Structure formats: C-alpha cells, structure tokens
mmCIF file of C-alpha atoms in Angstrom:
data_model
loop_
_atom_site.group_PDB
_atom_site.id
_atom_site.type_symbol
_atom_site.label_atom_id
_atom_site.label_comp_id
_atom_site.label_asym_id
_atom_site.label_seq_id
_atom_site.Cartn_x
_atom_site.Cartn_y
_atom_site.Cartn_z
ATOM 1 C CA UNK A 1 180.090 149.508 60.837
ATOM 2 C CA UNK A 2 178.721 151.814 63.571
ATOM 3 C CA UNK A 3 178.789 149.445 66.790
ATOM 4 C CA UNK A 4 175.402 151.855 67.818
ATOM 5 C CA UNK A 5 173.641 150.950 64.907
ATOM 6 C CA UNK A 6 173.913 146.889 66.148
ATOM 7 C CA UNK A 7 170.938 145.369 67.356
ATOM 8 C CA UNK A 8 171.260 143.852 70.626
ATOM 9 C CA UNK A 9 171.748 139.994 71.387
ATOM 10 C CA UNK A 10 167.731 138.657 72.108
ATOM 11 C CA UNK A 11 167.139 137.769 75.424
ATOM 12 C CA UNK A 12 168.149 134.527 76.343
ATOM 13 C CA UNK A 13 164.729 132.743 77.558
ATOM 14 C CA UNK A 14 164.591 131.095 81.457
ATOM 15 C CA UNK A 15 164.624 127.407 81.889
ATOM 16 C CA UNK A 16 160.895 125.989 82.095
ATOM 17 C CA UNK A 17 160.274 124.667 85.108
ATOM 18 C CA UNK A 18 160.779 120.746 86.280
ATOM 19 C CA UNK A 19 157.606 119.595 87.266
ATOM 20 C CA UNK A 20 159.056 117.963 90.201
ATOM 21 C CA UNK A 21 155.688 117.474 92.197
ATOM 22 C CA UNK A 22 153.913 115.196 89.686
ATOM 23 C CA UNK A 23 155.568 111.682 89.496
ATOM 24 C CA UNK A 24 155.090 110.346 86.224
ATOM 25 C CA UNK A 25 152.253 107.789 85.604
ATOM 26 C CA UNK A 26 153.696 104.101 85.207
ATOM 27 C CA UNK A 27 151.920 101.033 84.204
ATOM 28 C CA UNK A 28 151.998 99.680 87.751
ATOM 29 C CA UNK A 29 150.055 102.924 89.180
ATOM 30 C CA UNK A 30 147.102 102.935 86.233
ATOM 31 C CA UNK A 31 144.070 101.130 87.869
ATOM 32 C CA UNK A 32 143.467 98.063 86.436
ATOM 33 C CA UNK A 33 140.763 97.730 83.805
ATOM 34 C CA UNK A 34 138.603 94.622 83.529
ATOM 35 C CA UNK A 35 137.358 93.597 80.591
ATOM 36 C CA UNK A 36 134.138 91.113 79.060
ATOM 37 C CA UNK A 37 134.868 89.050 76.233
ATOM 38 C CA UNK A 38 132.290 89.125 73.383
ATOM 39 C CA UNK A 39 130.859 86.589 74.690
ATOM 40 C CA UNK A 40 130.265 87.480 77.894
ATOM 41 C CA UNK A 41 129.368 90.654 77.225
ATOM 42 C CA UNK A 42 126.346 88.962 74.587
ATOM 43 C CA UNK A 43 125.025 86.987 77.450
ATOM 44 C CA UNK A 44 125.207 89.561 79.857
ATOM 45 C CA UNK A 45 123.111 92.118 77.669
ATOM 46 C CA UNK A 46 120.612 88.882 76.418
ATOM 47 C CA UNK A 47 120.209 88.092 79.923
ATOM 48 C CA UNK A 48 119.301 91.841 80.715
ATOM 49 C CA UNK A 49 116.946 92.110 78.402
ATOM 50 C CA UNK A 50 115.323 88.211 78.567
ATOM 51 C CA UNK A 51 114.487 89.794 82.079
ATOM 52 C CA UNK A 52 112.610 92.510 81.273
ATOM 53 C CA UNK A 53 110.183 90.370 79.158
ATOM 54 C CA UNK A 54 107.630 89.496 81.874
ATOM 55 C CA UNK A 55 105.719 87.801 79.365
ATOM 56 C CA UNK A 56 108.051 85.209 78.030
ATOM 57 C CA UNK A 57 109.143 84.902 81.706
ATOM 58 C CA UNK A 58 105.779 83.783 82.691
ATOM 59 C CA UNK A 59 104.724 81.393 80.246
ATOM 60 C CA UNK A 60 108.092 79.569 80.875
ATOM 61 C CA UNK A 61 108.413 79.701 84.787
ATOM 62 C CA UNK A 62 104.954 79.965 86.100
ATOM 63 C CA UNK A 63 102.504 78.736 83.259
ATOM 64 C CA UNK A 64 103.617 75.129 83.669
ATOM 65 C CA UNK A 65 103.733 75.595 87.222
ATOM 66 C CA UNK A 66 99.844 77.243 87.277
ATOM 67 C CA UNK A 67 98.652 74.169 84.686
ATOM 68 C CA UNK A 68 99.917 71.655 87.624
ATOM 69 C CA UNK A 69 97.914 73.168 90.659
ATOM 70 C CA UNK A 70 95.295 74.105 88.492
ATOM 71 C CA UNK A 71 94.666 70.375 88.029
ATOM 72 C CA UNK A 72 95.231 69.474 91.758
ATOM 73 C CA UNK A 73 92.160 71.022 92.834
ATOM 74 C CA UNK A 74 90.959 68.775 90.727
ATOM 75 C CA UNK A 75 89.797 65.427 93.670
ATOM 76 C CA UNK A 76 90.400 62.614 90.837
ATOM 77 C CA UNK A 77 93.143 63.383 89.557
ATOM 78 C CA UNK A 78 94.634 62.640 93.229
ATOM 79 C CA UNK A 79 92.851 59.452 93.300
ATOM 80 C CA UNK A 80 95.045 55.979 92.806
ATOM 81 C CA UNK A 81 93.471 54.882 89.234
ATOM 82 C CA UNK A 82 94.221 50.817 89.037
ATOM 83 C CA UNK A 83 94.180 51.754 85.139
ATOM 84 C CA UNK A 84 97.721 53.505 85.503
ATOM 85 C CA UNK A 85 99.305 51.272 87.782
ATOM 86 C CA UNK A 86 98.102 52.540 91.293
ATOM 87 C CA UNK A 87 99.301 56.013 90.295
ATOM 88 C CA UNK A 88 97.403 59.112 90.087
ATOM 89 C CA UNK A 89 96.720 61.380 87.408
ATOM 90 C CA UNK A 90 98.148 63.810 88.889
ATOM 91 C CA UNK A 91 101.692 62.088 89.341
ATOM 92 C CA UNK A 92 101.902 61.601 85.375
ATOM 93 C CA UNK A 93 100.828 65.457 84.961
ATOM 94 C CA UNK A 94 104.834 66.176 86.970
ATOM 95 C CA UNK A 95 106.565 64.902 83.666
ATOM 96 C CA UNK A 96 104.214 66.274 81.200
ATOM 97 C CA UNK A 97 104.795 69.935 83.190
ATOM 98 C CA UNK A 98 108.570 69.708 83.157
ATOM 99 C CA UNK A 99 108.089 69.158 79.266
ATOM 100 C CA UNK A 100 104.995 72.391 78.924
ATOM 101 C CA UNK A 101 108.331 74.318 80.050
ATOM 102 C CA UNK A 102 110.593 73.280 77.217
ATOM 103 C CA UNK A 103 108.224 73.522 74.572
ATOM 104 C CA UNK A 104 107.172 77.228 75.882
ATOM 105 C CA UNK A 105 110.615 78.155 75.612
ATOM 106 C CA UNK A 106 112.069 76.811 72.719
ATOM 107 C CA UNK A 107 108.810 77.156 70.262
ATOM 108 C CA UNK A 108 107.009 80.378 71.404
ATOM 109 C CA UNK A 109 109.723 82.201 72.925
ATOM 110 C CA UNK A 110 113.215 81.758 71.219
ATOM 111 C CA UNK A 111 112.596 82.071 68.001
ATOM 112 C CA UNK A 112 110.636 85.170 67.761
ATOM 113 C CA UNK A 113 113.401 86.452 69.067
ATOM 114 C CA UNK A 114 115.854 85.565 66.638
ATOM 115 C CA UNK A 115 114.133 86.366 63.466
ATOM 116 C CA UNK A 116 113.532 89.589 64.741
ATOM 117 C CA UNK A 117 117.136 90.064 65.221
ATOM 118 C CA UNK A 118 117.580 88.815 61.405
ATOM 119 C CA UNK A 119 114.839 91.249 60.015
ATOM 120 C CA UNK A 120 115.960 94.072 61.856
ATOM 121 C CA UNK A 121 119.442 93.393 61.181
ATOM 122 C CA UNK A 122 120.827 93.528 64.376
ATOM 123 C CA UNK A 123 122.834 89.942 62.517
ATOM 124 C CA UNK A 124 123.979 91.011 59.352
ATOM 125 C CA UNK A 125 125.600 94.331 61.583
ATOM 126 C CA UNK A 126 126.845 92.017 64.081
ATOM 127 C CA UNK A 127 128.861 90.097 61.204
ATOM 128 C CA UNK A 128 131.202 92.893 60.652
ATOM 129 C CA UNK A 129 132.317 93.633 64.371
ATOM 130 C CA UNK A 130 134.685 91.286 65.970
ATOM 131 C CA UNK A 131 131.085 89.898 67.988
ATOM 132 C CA UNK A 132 130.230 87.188 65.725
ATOM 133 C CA UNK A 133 126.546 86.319 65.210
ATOM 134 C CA UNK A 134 127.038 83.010 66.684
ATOM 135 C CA UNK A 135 127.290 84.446 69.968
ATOM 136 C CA UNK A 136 124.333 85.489 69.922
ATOM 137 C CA UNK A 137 122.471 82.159 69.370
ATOM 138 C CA UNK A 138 124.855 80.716 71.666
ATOM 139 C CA UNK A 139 123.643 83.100 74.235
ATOM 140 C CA UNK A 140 119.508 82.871 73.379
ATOM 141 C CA UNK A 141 119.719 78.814 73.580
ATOM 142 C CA UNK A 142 121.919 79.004 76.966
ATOM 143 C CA UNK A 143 119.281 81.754 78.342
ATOM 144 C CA UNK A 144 115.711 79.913 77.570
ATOM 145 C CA UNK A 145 117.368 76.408 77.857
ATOM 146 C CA UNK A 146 117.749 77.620 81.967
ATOM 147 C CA UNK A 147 114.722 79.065 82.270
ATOM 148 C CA UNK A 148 113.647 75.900 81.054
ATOM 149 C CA UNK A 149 115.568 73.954 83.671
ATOM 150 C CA UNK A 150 114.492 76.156 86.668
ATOM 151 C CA UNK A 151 110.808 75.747 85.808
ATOM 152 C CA UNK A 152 111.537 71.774 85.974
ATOM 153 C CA UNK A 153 113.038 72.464 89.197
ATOM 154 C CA UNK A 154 109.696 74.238 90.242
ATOM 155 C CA UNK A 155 107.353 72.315 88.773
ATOM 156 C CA UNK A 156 108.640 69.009 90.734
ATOM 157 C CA UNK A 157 109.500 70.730 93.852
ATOM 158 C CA UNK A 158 105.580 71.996 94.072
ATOM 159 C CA UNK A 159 104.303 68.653 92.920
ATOM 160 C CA UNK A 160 106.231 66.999 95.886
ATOM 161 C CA UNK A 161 105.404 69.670 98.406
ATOM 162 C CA UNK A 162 101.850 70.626 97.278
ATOM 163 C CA UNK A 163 100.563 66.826 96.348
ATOM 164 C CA UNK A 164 102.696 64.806 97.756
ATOM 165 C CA UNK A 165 104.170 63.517 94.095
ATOM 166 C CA UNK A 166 107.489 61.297 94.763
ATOM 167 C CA UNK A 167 111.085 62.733 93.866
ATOM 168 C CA UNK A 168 112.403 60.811 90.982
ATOM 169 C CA UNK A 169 113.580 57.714 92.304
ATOM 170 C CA UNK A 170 116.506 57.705 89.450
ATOM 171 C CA UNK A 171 117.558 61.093 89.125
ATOM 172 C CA UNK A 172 120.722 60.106 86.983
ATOM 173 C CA UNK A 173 118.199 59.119 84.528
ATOM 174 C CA UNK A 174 115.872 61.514 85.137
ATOM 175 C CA UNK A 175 118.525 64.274 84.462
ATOM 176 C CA UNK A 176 119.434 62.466 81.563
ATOM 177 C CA UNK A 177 115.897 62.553 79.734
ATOM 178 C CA UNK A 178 115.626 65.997 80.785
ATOM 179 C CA UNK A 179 119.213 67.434 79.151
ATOM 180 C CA UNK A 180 117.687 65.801 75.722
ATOM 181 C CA UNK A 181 114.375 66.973 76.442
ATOM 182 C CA UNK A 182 116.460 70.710 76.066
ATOM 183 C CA UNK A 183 118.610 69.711 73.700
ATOM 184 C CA UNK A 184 115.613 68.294 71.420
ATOM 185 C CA UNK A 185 113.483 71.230 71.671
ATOM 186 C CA UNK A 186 116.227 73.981 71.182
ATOM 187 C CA UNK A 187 117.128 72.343 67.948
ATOM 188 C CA UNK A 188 113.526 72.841 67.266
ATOM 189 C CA UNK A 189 113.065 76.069 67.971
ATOM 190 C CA UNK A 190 116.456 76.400 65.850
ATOM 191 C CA UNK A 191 115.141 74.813 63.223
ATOM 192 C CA UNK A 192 111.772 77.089 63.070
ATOM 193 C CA UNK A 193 113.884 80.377 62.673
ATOM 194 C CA UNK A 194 116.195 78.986 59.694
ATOM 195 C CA UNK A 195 112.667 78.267 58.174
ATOM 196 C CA UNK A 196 110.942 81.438 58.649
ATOM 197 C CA UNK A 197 112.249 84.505 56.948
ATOM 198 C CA UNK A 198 109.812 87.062 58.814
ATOM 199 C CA UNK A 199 108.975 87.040 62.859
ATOM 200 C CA UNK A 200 104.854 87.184 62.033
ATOM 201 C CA UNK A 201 106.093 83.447 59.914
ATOM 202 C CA UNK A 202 108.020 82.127 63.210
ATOM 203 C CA UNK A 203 104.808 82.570 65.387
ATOM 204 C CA UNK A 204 102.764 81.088 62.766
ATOM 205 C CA UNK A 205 105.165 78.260 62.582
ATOM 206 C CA UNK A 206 106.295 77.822 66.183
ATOM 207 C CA UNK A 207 102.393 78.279 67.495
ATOM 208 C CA UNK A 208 101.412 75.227 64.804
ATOM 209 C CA UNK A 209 104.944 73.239 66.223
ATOM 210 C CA UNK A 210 103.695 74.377 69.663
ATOM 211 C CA UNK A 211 100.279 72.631 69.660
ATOM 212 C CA UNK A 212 101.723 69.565 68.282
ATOM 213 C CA UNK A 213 104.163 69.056 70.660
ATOM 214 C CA UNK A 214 101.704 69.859 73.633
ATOM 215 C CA UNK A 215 100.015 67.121 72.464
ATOM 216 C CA UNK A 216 102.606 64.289 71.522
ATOM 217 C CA UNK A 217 103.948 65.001 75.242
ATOM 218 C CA UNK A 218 100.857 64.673 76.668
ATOM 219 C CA UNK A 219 99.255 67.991 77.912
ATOM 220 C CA UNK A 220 95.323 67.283 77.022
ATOM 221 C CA UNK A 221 95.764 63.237 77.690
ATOM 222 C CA UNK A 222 98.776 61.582 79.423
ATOM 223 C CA UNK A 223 100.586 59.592 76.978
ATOM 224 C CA UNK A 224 100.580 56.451 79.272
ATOM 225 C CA UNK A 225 96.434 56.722 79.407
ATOM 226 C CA UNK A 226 96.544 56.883 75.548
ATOM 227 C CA UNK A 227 95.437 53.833 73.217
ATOM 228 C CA UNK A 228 98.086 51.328 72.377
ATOM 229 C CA UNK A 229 98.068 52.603 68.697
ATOM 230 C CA UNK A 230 98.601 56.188 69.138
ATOM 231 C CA UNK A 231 100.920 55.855 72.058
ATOM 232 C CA UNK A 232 103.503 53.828 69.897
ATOM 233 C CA UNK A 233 103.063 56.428 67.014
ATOM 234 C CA UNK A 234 103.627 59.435 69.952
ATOM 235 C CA UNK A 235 106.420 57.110 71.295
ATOM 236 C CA UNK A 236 108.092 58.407 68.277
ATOM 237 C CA UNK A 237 108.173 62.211 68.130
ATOM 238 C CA UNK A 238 110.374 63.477 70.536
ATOM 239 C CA UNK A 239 108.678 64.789 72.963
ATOM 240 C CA UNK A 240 106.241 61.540 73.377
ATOM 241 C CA UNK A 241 109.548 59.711 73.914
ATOM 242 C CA UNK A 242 110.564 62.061 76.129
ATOM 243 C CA UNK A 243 107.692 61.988 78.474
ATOM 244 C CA UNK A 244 108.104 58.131 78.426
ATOM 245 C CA UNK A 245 111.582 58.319 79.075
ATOM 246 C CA UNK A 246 111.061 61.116 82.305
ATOM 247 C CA UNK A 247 107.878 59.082 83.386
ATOM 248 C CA UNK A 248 110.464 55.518 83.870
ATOM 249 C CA UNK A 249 112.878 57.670 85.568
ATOM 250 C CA UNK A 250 110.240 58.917 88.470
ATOM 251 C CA UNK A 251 109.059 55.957 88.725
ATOM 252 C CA UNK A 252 112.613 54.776 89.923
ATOM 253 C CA UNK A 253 113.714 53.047 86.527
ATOM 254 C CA UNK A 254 116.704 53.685 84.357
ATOM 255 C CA UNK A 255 114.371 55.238 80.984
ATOM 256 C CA UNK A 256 114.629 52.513 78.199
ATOM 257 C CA UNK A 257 117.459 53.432 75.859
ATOM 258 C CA UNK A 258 115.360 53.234 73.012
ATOM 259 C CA UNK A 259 113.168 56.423 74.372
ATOM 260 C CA UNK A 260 116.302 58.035 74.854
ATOM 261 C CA UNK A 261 117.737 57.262 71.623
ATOM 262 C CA UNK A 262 114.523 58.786 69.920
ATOM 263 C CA UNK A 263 114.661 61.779 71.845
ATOM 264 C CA UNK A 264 118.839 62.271 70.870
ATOM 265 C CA UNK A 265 117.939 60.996 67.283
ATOM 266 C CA UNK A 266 115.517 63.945 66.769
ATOM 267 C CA UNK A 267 117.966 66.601 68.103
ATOM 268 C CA UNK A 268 120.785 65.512 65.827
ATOM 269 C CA UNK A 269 118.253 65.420 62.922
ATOM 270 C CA UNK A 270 116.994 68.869 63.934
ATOM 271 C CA UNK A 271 119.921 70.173 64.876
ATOM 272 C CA UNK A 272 121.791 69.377 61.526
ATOM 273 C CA UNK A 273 118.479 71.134 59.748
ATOM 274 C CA UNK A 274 118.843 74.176 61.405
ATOM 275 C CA UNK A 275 123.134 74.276 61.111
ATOM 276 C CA UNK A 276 122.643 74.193 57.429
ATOM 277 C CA UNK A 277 119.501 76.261 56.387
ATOM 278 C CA UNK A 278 120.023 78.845 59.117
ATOM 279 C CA UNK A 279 120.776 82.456 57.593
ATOM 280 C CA UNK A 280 122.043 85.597 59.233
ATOM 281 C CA UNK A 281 120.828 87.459 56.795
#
C-alpha cells in the first residue's frame, strides 16, 4: 500500500475544561423550603376568602353587636323590672346577642357556602387530590365557629362598657354554655347542607331554621319574660336551653346541668344527622 495514499490519524480533541470556579450545589447550601400541609394550606385560603365577604362578616360581628345598642337607647329597657328579678331588660338582651352571633353564622352563613362548593364541584375535584374534602369542612366550621366567638367577646365587652351590664360572674360556666352553644349550632348548619342538594334550597332552609332559632333563644321576647308554658317547651330546643344555661352563668351560677345536657344532646343528635346524610357529591 502507498503510505501517501493513508489518511492521516484525526485530531486528537483537547480536554474540556474543569469548571473549577463553580462548587457544586449540596443539600446543605439549597435554601430551605417550607412547606403547608393540606390542611393548613385549606384554612389559610378559607380564611382569605371568609375575609373578603364583608357581608357575612357583618351580620356575624357587628349585627348582634348593632341589635344590642340599638335597644339601649331604648330608657326601659335600662330600668330594674321587679318582674325579672331586679334586672333589666337590657342585661337579658347580653345572652340572647352572644347567641344572634351563632345562629348568623352557622344558619345563614356556613352553609351556603358549602353547597355551593358541592354544586360547583369544587368537592367531588377535591376527592381525587391528596386534599381531602374533609378539610374543607373542618376549615369552614373552625372559621365561622371564631367569628362566632369574637362577636361574643364584643357583644359582652360593649354591654359592660356601654350599659354597665355585669361580667359573668361564673365564666367557667359561662364558657362552657357558650362552646355548646357553637358546637350545637355548627351541627346545625351541618345538618342543613347534607339536606339541601342546591345553595337557593340551603337559604330556603337555613333562613326558615334561622327564624326559629331567633326565636327559641329569645331575640323578639327574652325567654325568662316568656309564659311558664312556652318557656318549658323553648327550654327544650337548643338554643332556648342555651340562653337559660348562659343567662345562670352571668348571673354568677354554675348553668343547671340539665340546660347543658339539652344543649350537648342536640349537637350529638345533629351532629350524627349530618355525619351520615352528608354528600360530597
């Protein structure tokens, strides 16, 4: 063979360069990334938009609130009546405020909300990500039961400040009643949105719940100036035993047990009802 006609050897190719300047990422230099469990997460983005509902936030923080100075101006109703004891009209309208709260929350605001979520469904999607429905009920109850809560707070702080209405001389009890107060009317509220399939049905329902409540709790007349008859049949619906049960506390007595056992009796009724018939879909 010619040695001319050989091709030459191919070029033998330089060395890439070690990229000496640029230290290799480790775990311990990556910036640390924190993280929300579902759960938090739920709450955090309920609580967002619970906040821009001005509505809903009114007529569970202020209304009550409004109702109770709106009946300070008026001059009997901060007269000592010897018909309720020596107390005044207005001291019995503290309780029945603290209750206006609950009932706003848990029977015109909550469950809107949910069947919404159920016709639209923002549920039935939710049941196929690791963010189980659940949490989301979980995080509606936890939001409106502490709006309820901080209107109680407001509602007795102006009735001390503005009219002079005593601090509840047995606040163990007096938080008791109120936590079942919650409880009760959340299980409600519950119970209305396994029942109603659309959200035009769970206004229907919770405004028809709503005025019946108002009433057993006593927003028109206060269950204590009520006739002996139909104050032992309110005594019986939650909220009538209820506004006993807060009414014994601010006076500075431990609330009968058997008010207290109507008021958990209901929510473990109600709360049963809505555990079983409540769809996501």
């Amino acid at each position: 063979m010619n040695p001319a006609s050989t091709p030459p050897p191919p070029p033998t190719p330089a060395p890439a360069p070690t990229p000496t300047s640029i230290p290799p990422r480790t775990p311990q230099s990556a910036a640390p990334v924190r993280r929300r469990g579902p759960m938090a997460a739920v709450l955090l983005t309920e609580t967002r938009l619970f906040l821009r509902e001005p509505g809903s936030l009114f007529w569970i923080l202020a209304f009550p609130t409004v109702l109770l100075v709106v009946l300070g101006f008026v001059p009997a109703f901060k007269e000592a009546d010897e018909n309720l004891g020596g107390r005044r009209v207005i001291d019995l309208y503290v309780p029945v405020s603290v209750l206006l709260a609950m009932i706003m929350a848990g029977l015109q605001a909550m469950p809107p909300v949910l069947t919404a979520y159920r016709e639209r469904g923002i549920l039935r999607r939710m049941s196929t990500t690791p963010v189980r429905p659940s949490a989301l009920l979980t995080a509606q109850i936890t939001l409106h039961g502490a709006a309820a809560l901080g209107s109680a707070l407001l509602v007795v702080a102006v009735g001390r400040v503005g009219y002079g209405v005593a601090l509840p001389g047995q606040l163990l009890g007096y938080a008791l009643a109120l936590l079942l107060a919650v409880a009760a009317v959340l299980s409600l509220g519950a119970t209305i949105c396994a029942l109603s399939r659309t959200t035009k049905a769970a206004t229907a329902v919770g405004s028809v719940a709503y005025l019946a409540m108002m009433f057993t709790a006593g927003v028109w007349v206060p269950v204590q100036a009520m006739p002996d008859t139909l104050r032992r049949v309110v005594q019986l619906t939650p909220f009538g035993a209820a506004s006993q049960a807060l009414d014994q506390a601010a006076s500075g007595h431990w609330p009968s047990w058997a008010y207290l056992g109507v008021v958990a009796l209901w929510t473990v009724i109600l709360g049963i009802a809505a555990g079983r018939l409540f769809r996501w879909q």
